[in-house]
CSV table of C-alpha atoms and ligand atoms in Angstrom, one decimal:
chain,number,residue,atom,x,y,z
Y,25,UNK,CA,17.1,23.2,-29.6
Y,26,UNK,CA,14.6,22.1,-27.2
Y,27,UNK,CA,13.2,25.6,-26.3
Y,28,UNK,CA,12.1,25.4,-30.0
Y,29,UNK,CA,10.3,22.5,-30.2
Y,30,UNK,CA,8.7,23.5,-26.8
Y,31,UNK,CA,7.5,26.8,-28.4
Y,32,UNK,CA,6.2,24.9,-31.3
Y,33,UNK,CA,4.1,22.9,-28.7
Y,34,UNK,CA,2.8,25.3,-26.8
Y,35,UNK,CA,2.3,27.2,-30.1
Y,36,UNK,CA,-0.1,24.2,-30.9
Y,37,UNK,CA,-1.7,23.7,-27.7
Y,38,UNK,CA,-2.8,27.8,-27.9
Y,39,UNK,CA,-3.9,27.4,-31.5
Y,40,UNK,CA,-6.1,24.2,-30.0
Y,41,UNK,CA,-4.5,22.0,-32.7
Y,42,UNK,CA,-3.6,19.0,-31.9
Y,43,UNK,CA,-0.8,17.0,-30.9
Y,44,UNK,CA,0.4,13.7,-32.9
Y,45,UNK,CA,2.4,10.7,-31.5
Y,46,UNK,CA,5.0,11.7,-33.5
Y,47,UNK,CA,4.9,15.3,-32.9
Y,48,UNK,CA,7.5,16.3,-29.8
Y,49,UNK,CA,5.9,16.9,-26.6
Y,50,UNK,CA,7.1,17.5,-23.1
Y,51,UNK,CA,8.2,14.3,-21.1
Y,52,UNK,CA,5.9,15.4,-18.2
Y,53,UNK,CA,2.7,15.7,-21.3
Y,54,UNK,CA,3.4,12.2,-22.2
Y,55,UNK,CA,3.9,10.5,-18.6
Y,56,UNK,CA,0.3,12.5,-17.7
Y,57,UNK,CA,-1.2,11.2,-20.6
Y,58,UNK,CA,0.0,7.5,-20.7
Y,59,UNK,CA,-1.2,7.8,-16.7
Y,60,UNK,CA,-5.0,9.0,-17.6
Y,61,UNK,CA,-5.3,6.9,-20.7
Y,62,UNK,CA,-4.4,3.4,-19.3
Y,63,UNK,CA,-6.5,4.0,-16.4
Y,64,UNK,CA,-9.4,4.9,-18.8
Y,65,UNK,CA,-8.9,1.8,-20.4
Y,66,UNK,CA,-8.6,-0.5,-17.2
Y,67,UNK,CA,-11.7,1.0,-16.1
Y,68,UNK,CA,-13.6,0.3,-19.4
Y,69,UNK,CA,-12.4,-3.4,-19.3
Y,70,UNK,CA,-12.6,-4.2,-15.2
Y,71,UNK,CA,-16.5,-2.1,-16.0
Y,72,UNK,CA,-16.9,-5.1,-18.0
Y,73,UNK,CA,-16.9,-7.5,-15.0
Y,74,UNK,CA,-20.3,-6.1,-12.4
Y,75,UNK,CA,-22.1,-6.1,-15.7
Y,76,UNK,CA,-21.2,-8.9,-17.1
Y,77,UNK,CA,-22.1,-10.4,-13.7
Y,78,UNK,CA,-25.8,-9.9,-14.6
Y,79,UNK,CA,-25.9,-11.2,-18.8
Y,80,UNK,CA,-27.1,-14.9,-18.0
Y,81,UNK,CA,-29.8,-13.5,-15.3
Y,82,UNK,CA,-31.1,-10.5,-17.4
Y,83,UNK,CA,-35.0,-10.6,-17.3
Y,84,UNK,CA,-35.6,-11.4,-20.7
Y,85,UNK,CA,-33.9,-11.9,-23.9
Y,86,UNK,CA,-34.3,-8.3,-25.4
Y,87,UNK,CA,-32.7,-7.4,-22.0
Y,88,UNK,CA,-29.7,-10.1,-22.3
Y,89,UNK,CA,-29.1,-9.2,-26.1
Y,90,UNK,CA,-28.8,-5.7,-25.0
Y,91,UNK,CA,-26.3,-6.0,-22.3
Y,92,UNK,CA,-24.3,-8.1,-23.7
Y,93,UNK,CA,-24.0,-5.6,-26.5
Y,94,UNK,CA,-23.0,-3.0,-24.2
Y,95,UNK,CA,-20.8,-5.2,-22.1
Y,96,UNK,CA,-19.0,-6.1,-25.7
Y,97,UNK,CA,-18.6,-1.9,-26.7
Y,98,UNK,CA,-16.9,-1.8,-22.9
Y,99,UNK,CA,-14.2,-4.3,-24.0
Y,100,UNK,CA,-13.9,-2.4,-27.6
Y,101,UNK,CA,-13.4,0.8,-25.9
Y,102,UNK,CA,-10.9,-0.8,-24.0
Y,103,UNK,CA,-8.6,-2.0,-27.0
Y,104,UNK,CA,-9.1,1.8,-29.1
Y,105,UNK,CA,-8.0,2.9,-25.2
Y,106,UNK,CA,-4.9,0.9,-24.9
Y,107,UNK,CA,-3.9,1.6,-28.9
Y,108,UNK,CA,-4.0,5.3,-28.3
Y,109,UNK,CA,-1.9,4.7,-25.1
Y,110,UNK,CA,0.5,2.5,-27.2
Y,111,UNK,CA,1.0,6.0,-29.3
Y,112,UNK,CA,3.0,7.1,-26.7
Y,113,UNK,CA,5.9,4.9,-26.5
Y,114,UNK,CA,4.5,1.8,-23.5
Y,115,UNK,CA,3.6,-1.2,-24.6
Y,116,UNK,CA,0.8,-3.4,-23.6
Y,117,UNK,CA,2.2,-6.0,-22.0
Y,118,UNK,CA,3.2,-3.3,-19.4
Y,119,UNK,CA,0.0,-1.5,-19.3
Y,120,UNK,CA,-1.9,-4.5,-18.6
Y,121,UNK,CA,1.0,-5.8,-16.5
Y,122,UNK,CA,0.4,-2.6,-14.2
Y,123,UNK,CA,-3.1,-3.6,-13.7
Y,124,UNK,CA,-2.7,-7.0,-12.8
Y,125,UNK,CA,-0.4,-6.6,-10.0
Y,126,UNK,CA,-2.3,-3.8,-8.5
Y,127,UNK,CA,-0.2,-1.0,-9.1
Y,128,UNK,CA,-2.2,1.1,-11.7
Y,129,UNK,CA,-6.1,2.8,-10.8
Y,130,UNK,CA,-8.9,2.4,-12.8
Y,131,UNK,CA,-12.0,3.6,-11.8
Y,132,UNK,CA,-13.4,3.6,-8.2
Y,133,UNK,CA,-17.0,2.7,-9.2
Y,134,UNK,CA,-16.3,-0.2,-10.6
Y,135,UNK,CA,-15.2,-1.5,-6.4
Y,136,UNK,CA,-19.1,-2.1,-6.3
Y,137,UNK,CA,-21.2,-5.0,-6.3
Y,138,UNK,CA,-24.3,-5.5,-8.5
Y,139,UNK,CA,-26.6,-6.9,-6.2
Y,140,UNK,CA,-30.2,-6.6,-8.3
Y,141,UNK,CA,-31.3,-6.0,-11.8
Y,142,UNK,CA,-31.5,-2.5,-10.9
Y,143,UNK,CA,-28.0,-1.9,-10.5
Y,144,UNK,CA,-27.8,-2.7,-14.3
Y,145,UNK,CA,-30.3,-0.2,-14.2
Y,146,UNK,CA,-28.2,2.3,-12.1
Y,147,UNK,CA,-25.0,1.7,-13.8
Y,148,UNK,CA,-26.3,2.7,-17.5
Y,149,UNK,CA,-28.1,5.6,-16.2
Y,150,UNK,CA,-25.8,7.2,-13.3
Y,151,UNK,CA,-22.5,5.6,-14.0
Y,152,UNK,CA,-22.6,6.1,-18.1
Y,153,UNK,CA,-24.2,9.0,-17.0
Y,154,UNK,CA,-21.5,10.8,-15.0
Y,155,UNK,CA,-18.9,9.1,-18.0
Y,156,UNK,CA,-20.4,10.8,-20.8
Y,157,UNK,CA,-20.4,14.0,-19.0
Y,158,UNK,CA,-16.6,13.7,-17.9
Y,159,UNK,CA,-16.2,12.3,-21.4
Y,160,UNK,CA,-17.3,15.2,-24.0
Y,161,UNK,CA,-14.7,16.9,-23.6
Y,162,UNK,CA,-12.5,14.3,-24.2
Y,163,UNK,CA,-13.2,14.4,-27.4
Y,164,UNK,CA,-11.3,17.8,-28.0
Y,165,UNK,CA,-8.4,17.0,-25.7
Y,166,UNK,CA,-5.3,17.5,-27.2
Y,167,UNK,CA,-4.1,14.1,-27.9
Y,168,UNK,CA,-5.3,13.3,-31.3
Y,169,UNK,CA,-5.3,9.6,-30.9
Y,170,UNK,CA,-7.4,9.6,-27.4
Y,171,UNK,CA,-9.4,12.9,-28.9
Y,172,UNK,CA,-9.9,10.4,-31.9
Y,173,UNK,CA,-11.1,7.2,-29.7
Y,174,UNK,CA,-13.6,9.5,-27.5
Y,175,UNK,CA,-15.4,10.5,-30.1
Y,176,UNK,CA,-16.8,6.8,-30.9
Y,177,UNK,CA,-16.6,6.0,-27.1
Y,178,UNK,CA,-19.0,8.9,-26.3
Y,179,UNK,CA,-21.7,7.8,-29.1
Y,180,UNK,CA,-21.8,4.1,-27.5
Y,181,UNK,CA,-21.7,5.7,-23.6
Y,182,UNK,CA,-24.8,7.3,-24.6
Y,183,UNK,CA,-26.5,4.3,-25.7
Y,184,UNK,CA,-25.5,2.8,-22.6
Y,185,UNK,CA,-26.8,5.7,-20.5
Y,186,UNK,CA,-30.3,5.4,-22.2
Y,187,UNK,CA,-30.3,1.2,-21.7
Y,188,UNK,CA,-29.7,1.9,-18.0
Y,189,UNK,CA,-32.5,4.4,-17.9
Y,190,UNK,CA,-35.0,2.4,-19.5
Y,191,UNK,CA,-33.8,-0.5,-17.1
Y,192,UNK,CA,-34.9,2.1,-14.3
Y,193,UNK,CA,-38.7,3.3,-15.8
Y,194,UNK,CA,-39.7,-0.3,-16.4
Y,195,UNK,CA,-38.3,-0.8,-12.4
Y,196,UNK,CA,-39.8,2.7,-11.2
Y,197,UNK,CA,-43.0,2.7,-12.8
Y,198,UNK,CA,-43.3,-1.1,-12.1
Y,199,UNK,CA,-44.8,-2.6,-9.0
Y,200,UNK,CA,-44.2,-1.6,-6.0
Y,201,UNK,CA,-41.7,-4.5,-5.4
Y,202,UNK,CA,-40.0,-3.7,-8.4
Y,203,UNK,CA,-39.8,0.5,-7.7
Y,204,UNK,CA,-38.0,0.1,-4.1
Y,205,UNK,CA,-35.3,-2.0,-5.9
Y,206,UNK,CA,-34.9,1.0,-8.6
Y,207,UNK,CA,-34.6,3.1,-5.1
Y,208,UNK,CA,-32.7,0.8,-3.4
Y,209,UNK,CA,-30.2,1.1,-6.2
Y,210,UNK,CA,-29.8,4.7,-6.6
Y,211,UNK,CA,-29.7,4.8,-2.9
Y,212,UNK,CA,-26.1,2.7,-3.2
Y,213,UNK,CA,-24.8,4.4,-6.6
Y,214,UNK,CA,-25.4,8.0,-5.8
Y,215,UNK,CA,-22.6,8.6,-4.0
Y,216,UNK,CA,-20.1,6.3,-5.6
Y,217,UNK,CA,-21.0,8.0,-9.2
Y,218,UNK,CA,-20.4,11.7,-7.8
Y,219,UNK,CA,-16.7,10.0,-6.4
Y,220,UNK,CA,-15.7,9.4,-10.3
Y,221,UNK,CA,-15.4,12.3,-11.0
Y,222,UNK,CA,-12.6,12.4,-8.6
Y,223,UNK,CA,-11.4,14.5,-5.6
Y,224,UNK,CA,-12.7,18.3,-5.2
Y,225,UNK,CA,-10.7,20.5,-7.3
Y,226,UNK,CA,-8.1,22.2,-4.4
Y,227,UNK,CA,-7.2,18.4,-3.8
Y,228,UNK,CA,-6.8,17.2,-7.2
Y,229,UNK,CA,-2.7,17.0,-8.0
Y,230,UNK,CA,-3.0,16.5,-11.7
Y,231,UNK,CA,-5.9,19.1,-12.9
Y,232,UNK,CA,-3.4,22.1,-13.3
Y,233,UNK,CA,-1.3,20.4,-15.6
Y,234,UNK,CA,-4.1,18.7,-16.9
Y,235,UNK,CA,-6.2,22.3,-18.0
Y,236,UNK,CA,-2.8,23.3,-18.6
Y,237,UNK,CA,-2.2,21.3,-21.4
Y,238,UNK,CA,-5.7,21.2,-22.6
Y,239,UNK,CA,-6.3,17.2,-21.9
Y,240,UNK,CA,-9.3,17.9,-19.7
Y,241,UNK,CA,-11.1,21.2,-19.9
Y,242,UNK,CA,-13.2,21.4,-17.4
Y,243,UNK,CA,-12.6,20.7,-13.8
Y,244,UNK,CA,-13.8,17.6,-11.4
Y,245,UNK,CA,-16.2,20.1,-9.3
Y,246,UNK,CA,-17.5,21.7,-12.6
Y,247,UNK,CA,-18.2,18.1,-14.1
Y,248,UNK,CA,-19.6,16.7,-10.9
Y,249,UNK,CA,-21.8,19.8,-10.4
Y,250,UNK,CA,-23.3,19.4,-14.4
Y,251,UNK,CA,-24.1,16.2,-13.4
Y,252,UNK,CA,-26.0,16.6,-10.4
Y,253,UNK,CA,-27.6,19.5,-12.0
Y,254,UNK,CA,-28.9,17.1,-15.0
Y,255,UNK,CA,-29.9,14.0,-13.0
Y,256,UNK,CA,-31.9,15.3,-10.2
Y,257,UNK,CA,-34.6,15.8,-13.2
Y,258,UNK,CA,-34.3,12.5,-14.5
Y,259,UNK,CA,-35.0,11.3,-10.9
Y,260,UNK,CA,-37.9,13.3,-10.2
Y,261,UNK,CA,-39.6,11.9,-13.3
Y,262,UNK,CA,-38.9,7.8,-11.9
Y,263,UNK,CA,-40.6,9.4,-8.9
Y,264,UNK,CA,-37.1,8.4,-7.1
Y,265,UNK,CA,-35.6,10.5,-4.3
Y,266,UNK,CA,-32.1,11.1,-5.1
Y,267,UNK,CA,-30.5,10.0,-1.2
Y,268,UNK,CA,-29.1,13.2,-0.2
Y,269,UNK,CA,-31.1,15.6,2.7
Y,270,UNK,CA,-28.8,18.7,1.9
Y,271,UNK,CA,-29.9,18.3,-1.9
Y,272,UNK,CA,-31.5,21.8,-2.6
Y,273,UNK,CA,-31.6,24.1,-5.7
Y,274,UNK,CA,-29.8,27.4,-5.7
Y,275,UNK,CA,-31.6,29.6,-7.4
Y,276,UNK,CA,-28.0,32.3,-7.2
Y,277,UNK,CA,-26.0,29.3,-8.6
Y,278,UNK,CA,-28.3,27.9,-10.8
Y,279,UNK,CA,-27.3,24.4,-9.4
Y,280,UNK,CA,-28.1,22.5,-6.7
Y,281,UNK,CA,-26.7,22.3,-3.7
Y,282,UNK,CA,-25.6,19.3,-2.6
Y,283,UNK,CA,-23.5,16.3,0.0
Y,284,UNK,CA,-20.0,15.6,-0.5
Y,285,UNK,CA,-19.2,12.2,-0.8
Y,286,UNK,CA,-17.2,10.3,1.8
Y,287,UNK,CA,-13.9,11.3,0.9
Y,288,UNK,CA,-12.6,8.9,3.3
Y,289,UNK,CA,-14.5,6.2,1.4
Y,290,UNK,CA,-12.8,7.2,-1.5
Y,291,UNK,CA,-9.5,7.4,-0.7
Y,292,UNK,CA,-9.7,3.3,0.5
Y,293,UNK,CA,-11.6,2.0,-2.9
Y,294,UNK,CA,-8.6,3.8,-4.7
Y,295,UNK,CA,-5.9,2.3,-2.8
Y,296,UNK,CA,-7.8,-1.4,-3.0
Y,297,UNK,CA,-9.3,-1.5,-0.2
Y,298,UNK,CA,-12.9,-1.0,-1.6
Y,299,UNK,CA,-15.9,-4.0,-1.5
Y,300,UNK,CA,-15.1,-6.1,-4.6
Y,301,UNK,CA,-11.2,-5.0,-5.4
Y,302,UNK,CA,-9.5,-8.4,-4.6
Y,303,UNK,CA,-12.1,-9.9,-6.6
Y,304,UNK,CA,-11.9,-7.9,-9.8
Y,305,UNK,CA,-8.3,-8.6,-9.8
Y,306,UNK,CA,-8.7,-12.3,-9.1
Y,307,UNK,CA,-11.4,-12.4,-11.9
Y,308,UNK,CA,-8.7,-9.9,-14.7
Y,309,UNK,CA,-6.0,-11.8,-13.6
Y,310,UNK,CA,-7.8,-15.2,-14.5
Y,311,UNK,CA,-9.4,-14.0,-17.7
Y,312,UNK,CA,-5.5,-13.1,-18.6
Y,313,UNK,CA,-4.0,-15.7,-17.8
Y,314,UNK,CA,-6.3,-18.5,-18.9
Y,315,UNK,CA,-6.5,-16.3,-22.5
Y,316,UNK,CA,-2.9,-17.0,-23.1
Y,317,UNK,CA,-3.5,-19.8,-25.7
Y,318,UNK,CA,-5.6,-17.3,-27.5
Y,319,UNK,CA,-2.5,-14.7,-27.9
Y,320,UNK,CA,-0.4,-17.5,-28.2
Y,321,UNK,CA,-2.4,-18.6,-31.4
Y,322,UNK,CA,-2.8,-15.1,-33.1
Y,323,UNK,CA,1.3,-14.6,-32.8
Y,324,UNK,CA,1.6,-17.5,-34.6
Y,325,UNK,CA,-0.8,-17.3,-36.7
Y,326,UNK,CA,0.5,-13.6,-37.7
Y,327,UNK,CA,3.5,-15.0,-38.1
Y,328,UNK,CA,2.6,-17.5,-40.5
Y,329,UNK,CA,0.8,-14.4,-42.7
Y,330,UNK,CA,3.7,-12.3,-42.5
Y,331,UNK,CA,6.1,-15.4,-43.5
Y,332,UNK,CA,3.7,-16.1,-46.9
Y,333,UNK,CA,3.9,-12.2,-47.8
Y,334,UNK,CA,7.8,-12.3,-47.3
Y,335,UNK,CA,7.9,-15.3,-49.8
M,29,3HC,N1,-11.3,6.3,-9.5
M,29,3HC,C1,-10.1,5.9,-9.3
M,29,3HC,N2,-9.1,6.8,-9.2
M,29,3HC,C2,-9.4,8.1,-9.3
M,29,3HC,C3,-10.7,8.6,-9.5
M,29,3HC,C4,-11.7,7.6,-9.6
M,29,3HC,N3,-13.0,7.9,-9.7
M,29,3HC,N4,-10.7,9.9,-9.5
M,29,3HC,C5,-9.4,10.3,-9.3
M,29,3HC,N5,-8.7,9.2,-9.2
M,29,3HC,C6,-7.2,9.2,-8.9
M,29,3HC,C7,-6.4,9.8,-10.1
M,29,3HC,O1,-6.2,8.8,-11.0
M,29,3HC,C8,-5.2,10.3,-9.4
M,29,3HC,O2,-4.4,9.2,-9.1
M,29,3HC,P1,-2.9,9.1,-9.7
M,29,3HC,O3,-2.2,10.5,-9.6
M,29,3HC,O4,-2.2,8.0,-8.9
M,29,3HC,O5,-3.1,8.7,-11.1
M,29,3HC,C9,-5.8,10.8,-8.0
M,29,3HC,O6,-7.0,10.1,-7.8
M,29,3HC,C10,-6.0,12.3,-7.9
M,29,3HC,O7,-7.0,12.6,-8.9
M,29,3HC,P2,-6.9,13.8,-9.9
M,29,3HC,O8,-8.2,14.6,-9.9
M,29,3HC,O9,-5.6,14.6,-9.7
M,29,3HC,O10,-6.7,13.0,-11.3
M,29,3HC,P3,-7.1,13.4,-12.7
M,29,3HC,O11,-6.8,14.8,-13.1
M,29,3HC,O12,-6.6,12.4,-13.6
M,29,3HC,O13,-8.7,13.3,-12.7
M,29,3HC,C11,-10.3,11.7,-13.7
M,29,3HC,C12,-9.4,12.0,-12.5
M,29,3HC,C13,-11.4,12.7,-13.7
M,29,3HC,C14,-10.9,10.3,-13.5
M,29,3HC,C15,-9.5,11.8,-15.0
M,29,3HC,O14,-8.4,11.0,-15.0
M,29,3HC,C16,-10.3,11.5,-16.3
M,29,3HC,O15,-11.0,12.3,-16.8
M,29,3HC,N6,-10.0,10.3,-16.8
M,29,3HC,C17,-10.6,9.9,-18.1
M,29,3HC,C18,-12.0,9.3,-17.9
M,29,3HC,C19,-12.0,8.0,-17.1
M,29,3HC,O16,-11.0,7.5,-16.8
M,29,3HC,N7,-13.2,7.6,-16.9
M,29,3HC,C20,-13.4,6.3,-16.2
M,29,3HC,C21,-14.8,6.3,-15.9
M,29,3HC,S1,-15.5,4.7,-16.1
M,29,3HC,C22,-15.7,4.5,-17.8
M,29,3HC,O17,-15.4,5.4,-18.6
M,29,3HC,C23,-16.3,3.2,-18.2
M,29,3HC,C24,-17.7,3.4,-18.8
M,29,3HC,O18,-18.1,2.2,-19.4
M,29,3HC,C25,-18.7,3.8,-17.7
């Protein structure tokens, strides 16, 4: 009986449609999937904290209004992130008990303090950078309720990745003060953004099943490379030198060459021993606990709703 409905999936999967929550999938598809799609949505809602770290020192009121826009999509993205996760049989109370006590990931870059303005700066233009790029092709994974989510996720990213960039022209082409701090910055971010795209490919467990099953479909060196390949540009034109001696373009590849990050740095910031972890989960597991009145009140007060249309 099984071997049927496992035809019909892969039948699906080759025919790129895509798969439904209640369509049957392997346990090993759902598992993966409830893995990469919660840790998506802890990083969108701990990549609310470094940010939101800045909002009441933001250099001007346009620049306040617009962070805290973008801080708010982070936490939206978030919610549609956990709902699609929900689809697949967990519920949230044990997603977001996962992240509390340490035991899921979410992303590494999010380990990093924002020291300066430009950081802001950095994080919109590298880190929403290097998401939208590993994001695109979310949007045709096979889940159709994540494939569904990334679709508005990657229109905000993008307006994120352009607030960061104009952050980082008024810095560059600012005075000279102002430029080193826009170097300064990508000086500490380069190498963090080029770890989230995550280990090189021949040390990456979950990318076979992963391409596999169509959820990502393109690999963590191919992304990473893109990336480097469109950003060097965007550098040049700051008049920023992206921190990296072996950077070089390869006129055979038609990419650049470039440094691996510190692997060995990665590995710790994963396993929480990064700069800020402790204090991201302090700061999560406060915001949880201290909103408990909040979801305290809304059960009751969807109770009360649901009573009155029973009646
Ligand atoms: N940070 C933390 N953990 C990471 C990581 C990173 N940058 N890169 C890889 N890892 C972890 C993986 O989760 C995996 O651990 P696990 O097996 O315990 O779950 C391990 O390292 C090995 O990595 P793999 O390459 O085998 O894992 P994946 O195939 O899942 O690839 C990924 C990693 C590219 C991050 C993939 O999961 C992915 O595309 N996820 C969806 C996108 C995402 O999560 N983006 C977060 C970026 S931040 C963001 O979007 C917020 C925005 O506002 C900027």
């Amino acid at each position: 009986m099984e071997t049927n409905f496992e035809a019909r999936f892969e039948e699906k999967l080759a025919k790129n449609d895509v798969i439904e929550p209640k369509d049957w999938m392997p346990e090993n598809y759902r598992k993966h999937l409830i893995r990469q799609i919660s840790q998506h949505a802890h990083s969108e809602v701990v990549g609310m904290l470094p940010e939101g770290n800045w909002i009441t020192r933001a250099p001007s009121l346009r620049a306040k209004l617009v962070l805290l826009a973008k801080v708010q999509d982070e936490g939206g993205h978030g919610l549609y992130l956990y709902t699609a996760a929900e689809s697949l049989g967990i519920s949230r109370d044990e997603l977001l008990d996962a992240l509390h006590t340490g035991k899921a990931k979410y992303s590494s870059i999010f380990n990093y303090p924002t020291l300066t303005w430009a950081d802001i700066g950095a994080i919109g233009w590298l880190v929403d950078g290097a998401a939208i790029m590993n994001q695109v092709m979310l949007q045709r994974t096979s889940y159709g309720p994540y494939a569904r989510a990334m679709v508005r996720i990657c229109k905000e990213e993008s307006f994120h990745q352009r607030q960061g960039y104009e952050v980082m022209t008024k810095l560059a082409f600012g005075t000279p003060e102002q430029k080193e701090m826009a170097q300064d910055a990508l000086n500490r971010w380069w190498f963090p953004t080029l770890m989230m795209f995550g280990p090189p490919d021949a040390e990456s467990p979950n990318s076979d099943n992963a391409i596999k099953w169509r959820i990502k479909r393109e690999s963590n060196d191919q992304l990473r490379q893109r990336f480097v390949n469109q950003t060097v540009s965007q550098a040049e034109y700051l008049g920023l030198t992206v921190p990296d001696k072996n950077l070089k373009w390869n006129e055979a590849k038609q990419g650049y060459d470039f440094s691996e990050p510190n692997w060995a740095e990665f590995k710790a910031v994963i396993h929480g021993n990064g700069p800020c972890n402790k204090d991201r989960l302090e700061a999560r597991n406060k915001a949880h606990n201290e909103g408990e009145w909040v979801r305290a009140a809304a059960a009751a007060y969807a109770q009360k709703i649901n009573e009155s249309i029973a009646a």
